[in-house]
Short mmCIF file of C-alpha atoms in Angstrom, two decimals:
data_model
loop_
_atom_site.label_atom_id
_atom_site.label_comp_id
_atom_site.label_asym_id
_atom_site.label_seq_id
_atom_site.Cartn_x
_atom_site.Cartn_y
_atom_site.Cartn_z
CA ASP A 529 6.25 14.73 -10.72
CA GLY A 530 2.94 14.14 -9.01
CA GLY A 531 2.95 12.89 -5.50
CA ILE A 532 3.26 13.54 -1.81
CA THR A 533 6.14 15.55 -0.41
CA GLN A 534 7.04 15.36 3.24
CA SER A 535 9.62 17.51 4.97
CA PRO A 536 11.91 17.39 6.75
CA LYS A 537 13.03 13.78 6.31
CA TYR A 538 14.86 13.85 9.65
CA LEU A 539 14.06 16.10 12.60
CA PHE A 540 15.44 16.36 16.10
CA ARG A 541 13.52 17.95 18.93
CA LYS A 542 14.30 18.81 22.49
CA GLU A 543 11.78 17.87 25.11
CA GLY A 544 9.15 20.55 25.58
CA GLN A 545 9.33 21.84 22.01
CA ASN A 546 6.59 21.77 19.44
CA VAL A 547 7.56 20.72 15.92
CA THR A 548 5.63 20.83 12.66
CA LEU A 549 5.92 18.26 9.88
CA SER A 550 5.02 19.40 6.41
CA CYS A 551 2.94 17.42 3.92
CA GLU A 552 2.12 18.70 0.43
CA GLN A 553 0.34 16.91 -2.42
CA ASN A 554 -0.26 17.82 -6.05
CA LEU A 555 -2.56 14.89 -6.84
CA ASN A 556 -5.73 16.92 -6.37
CA HIS A 557 -6.98 14.46 -3.75
CA ASP A 558 -9.57 15.60 -1.24
CA ALA A 559 -8.64 13.29 1.63
CA MET A 560 -5.33 13.30 3.48
CA TYR A 561 -4.00 11.27 6.39
CA TRP A 562 -1.23 11.21 9.01
CA TYR A 563 0.09 7.93 10.38
CA ARG A 564 2.62 7.09 13.03
CA GLN A 565 4.86 4.04 12.75
CA ASP A 566 6.97 2.58 15.55
CA PRO A 567 9.54 -0.23 15.15
CA GLY A 568 7.89 -3.58 14.62
CA GLN A 569 4.43 -2.07 14.65
CA GLY A 570 1.94 -1.33 11.98
CA LEU A 571 0.48 2.01 11.01
CA ARG A 572 -1.54 3.98 13.54
CA LEU A 573 -3.81 6.77 12.36
CA ILE A 574 -3.26 10.15 14.01
CA TYR A 575 -5.55 12.53 12.11
CA TYR A 576 -7.32 12.63 8.78
CA SER A 577 -9.05 15.21 6.66
CA GLN A 578 -11.78 14.44 4.12
CA ILE A 579 -11.97 17.97 2.77
CA VAL A 580 -10.51 21.44 3.19
CA ASN A 581 -11.21 23.12 6.55
CA ASP A 582 -12.31 19.84 8.12
CA PHE A 583 -10.41 17.11 9.95
CA GLN A 584 -11.08 14.29 12.40
CA LYS A 585 -9.12 12.56 15.13
CA GLY A 586 -7.75 9.13 14.42
CA ASP A 587 -6.83 6.45 16.92
CA ILE A 588 -3.91 8.27 18.60
CA ALA A 589 -4.60 12.01 18.26
CA GLU A 590 -3.56 13.04 21.78
CA GLY A 591 -0.55 15.36 21.70
CA TYR A 592 -0.93 16.17 18.01
CA SER A 593 -2.69 18.89 16.04
CA VAL A 594 -3.36 19.51 12.35
CA SER A 595 -4.80 22.11 10.01
CA ARG A 596 -6.22 21.90 6.51
CA GLU A 597 -6.43 25.41 5.13
CA LYS A 598 -5.53 24.38 1.59
CA LYS A 599 -6.35 21.26 -0.39
CA GLU A 600 -2.67 20.69 -1.10
CA SER A 601 -1.37 20.97 2.44
CA PHE A 602 -1.93 19.03 5.67
CA PRO A 603 0.75 19.90 8.27
CA LEU A 604 1.07 17.96 11.52
CA THR A 605 2.25 19.57 14.74
CA VAL A 606 3.73 17.35 17.41
CA THR A 607 3.18 19.22 20.65
CA SER A 608 5.00 19.02 23.95
CA ALA A 609 1.98 17.14 25.28
CA GLN A 610 2.95 14.09 23.20
CA LYS A 611 4.78 11.95 25.74
CA ASN A 612 6.64 9.68 23.36
CA PRO A 613 7.02 11.47 20.03
CA THR A 614 10.05 9.61 18.66
CA ALA A 615 8.69 7.76 15.63
CA PHE A 616 8.43 7.62 11.85
CA TYR A 617 5.57 9.76 10.52
CA LEU A 618 3.84 9.09 7.22
CA CYS A 619 1.49 11.35 5.30
CA ALA A 620 -0.84 10.09 2.58
CA SER A 621 -3.63 11.20 0.30
CA LYS A 622 -6.49 9.07 -0.97
CA ALA A 623 -7.54 8.51 -4.58
CA ASN A 624 -11.12 7.94 -5.73
CA THR A 625 -10.38 4.20 -5.91
CA GLY A 626 -9.59 4.15 -2.19
CA GLU A 627 -5.86 3.60 -2.47
CA LEU A 628 -3.49 5.77 -0.51
CA PHE A 629 -0.46 7.51 -1.95
CA PHE A 630 2.30 7.95 0.63
CA GLY A 631 5.11 10.39 1.14
CA GLU A 632 8.64 9.27 1.98
CA GLY A 633 8.14 9.84 5.69
CA SER A 634 9.64 12.03 8.40
CA ARG A 635 11.68 10.57 11.23
CA LEU A 636 11.37 12.52 14.46
CA THR A 637 13.81 11.97 17.30
CA VAL A 638 13.50 13.56 20.71
CA LEU A 639 16.82 14.31 22.33
CA ALA B 765 -16.61 -2.49 10.17
CA GLN B 766 -13.74 -3.96 8.23
CA SER B 767 -10.67 -5.68 9.65
CA VAL B 768 -7.52 -7.22 8.23
CA THR B 769 -5.35 -10.02 9.60
CA GLN B 770 -1.93 -10.79 8.27
CA LEU B 771 -1.28 -14.29 9.48
CA ASP B 772 2.52 -14.18 9.61
CA SER B 773 4.58 -11.45 11.24
CA GLN B 774 7.81 -12.70 9.66
CA VAL B 775 8.47 -14.91 6.65
CA PRO B 776 12.04 -16.07 6.04
CA VAL B 777 12.75 -17.52 2.62
CA PHE B 778 15.78 -18.32 0.49
CA GLU B 779 16.53 -16.42 -2.67
CA GLU B 780 14.82 -17.80 -5.80
CA ALA B 781 12.27 -19.72 -3.71
CA PRO B 782 8.53 -19.03 -4.02
CA VAL B 783 6.75 -17.11 -1.28
CA GLU B 784 3.19 -16.50 -0.12
CA LEU B 785 2.21 -13.78 2.34
CA ARG B 786 -1.22 -14.40 3.80
CA CYS B 787 -3.98 -11.87 4.33
CA ASN B 788 -7.52 -12.44 5.56
CA TYR B 789 -10.17 -9.75 5.88
CA SER B 790 -13.64 -9.42 7.33
CA SER B 791 -16.38 -7.18 6.01
CA SER B 792 -20.15 -7.24 5.68
CA VAL B 793 -19.99 -5.20 2.46
CA SER B 794 -18.00 -5.44 -0.74
CA VAL B 795 -14.44 -4.19 -0.51
CA TYR B 796 -11.39 -3.07 -2.39
CA LEU B 797 -8.12 -4.75 -1.40
CA PHE B 798 -4.52 -3.60 -1.59
CA TRP B 799 -0.98 -4.77 -0.95
CA TYR B 800 1.74 -2.24 -0.12
CA VAL B 801 5.50 -2.66 0.29
CA GLN B 802 7.72 -0.60 2.56
CA TYR B 803 11.50 -0.56 2.32
CA PRO B 804 13.49 0.67 5.35
CA ASN B 805 13.07 4.37 6.09
CA GLN B 806 10.72 4.88 3.17
CA GLY B 807 7.02 5.39 2.64
CA LEU B 808 4.61 2.72 1.47
CA GLN B 809 4.43 1.89 -2.23
CA LEU B 810 1.43 0.23 -3.86
CA LEU B 811 2.21 -3.29 -5.14
CA LEU B 812 -1.22 -4.18 -6.50
CA LYS B 813 -4.93 -3.68 -5.96
CA TYR B 814 -8.21 -5.52 -6.44
CA LEU B 815 -11.20 -3.37 -7.28
CA SER B 816 -13.36 -5.75 -9.35
CA GLY B 817 -13.18 -8.19 -12.23
CA SER B 818 -10.56 -10.92 -12.47
CA THR B 819 -9.71 -12.35 -9.10
CA LEU B 820 -6.05 -12.79 -10.02
CA VAL B 821 -4.31 -9.46 -9.85
CA LYS B 822 -0.81 -8.81 -11.11
CA GLY B 823 1.35 -6.10 -9.65
CA ILE B 824 4.80 -4.63 -9.83
CA ASN B 825 8.06 -6.51 -9.23
CA GLY B 826 6.55 -9.85 -10.28
CA PHE B 827 4.04 -10.06 -7.43
CA GLU B 828 0.47 -11.26 -7.80
CA ALA B 829 -2.47 -11.80 -5.49
CA GLU B 830 -5.69 -13.75 -5.67
CA PHE B 831 -8.97 -12.48 -4.28
CA ASN B 832 -10.99 -15.32 -2.77
CA LYS B 833 -14.38 -14.07 -1.68
CA SER B 834 -15.56 -17.34 -0.10
CA GLN B 835 -12.45 -17.56 2.06
CA THR B 836 -12.21 -13.77 2.51
CA SER B 837 -8.54 -13.90 1.62
CA PHE B 838 -6.16 -11.89 -0.53
CA HIS B 839 -2.83 -13.72 -0.39
CA LEU B 840 0.25 -12.25 -2.05
CA ARG B 841 2.57 -14.53 -4.04
CA LYS B 842 5.80 -14.41 -5.97
CA PRO B 843 7.22 -17.47 -7.75
CA SER B 844 10.89 -16.55 -7.21
CA VAL B 845 12.08 -13.93 -4.74
CA HIS B 846 15.19 -11.79 -4.83
CA ILE B 847 17.29 -10.29 -2.05
CA SER B 848 15.83 -6.92 -3.03
CA ASP B 849 12.34 -8.12 -2.06
CA THR B 850 13.33 -7.97 1.59
CA ALA B 851 10.87 -5.47 3.05
CA GLU B 852 7.70 -5.01 5.09
CA TYR B 853 4.44 -5.86 3.34
CA PHE B 854 1.03 -4.52 4.32
CA CYS B 855 -2.41 -5.73 3.30
CA ALA B 856 -5.24 -3.18 3.40
CA VAL B 857 -9.00 -3.03 2.83
CA ILE B 858 -11.62 -0.33 2.27
CA ARG B 859 -15.32 -0.45 1.51
CA SER B 860 -15.89 -0.39 -2.24
CA SER B 861 -18.05 2.69 -1.79
CA ASN B 862 -14.75 4.38 -0.87
CA THR B 863 -16.29 5.75 2.29
CA GLY B 864 -14.43 5.39 5.52
CA LYS B 865 -10.77 4.74 6.13
CA LEU B 866 -8.32 2.29 4.63
CA ILE B 867 -7.74 -0.43 7.22
CA PHE B 868 -4.23 -1.91 7.39
CA GLY B 869 -2.98 -5.23 8.65
CA GLN B 870 -0.08 -5.35 11.07
CA GLY B 871 2.44 -6.10 8.37
CA THR B 872 4.62 -9.07 7.38
CA THR B 873 8.39 -8.83 7.24
CA LEU B 874 9.77 -10.76 4.30
CA GLN B 875 13.40 -11.75 4.87
CA VAL B 876 15.09 -13.13 1.77
CA LYS B 877 18.29 -15.02 2.52
CA PRO B 878 21.08 -15.73 0.03
#
């Protein structure tokens, strides 16, 4: 099936640890995005990448890092510098018509 | 720049009643418009989209939306809702040149009551 695959679905982290969320797509889309979602809030853009080997900060990039070494993959690292990392994280890729295709999300909880 | 306003944060409605979720946008250029649905602990799923042509757009699960350029609105409607329609709904806009980012509204929680 074509789509976006995020893993893990649930992740627990101790304070001070870095964690990496995986995002893979087989839709052959150039652009990929990471969003953060908190209860009762909308989507906030963390990072995005328009093409391989290039990415830009979104609205809340502090404490996060990304890489885009392959078209299919856009992993997100939540670093220890992120003060409040507990959230639901969504990855997406963009089609030529502008619509986004989303993964199922990863829920990160800091213990 | 584009912006999106979803006028209601929560919409309670009884099962089998009609519903309208309101979305207004602002843009100085032509746009594409989208509605997404999100069920608890899941990603967003595309309900419908307006790219061009007929202003009445039909989507999945019996939803439809009407693009009104003069009122800069893209309201989502369903004539009869089910319990299973309970979810978060997001309106989104992007320039029709497909440059830039998709801009999301803050979301509307649809609560369908038995």
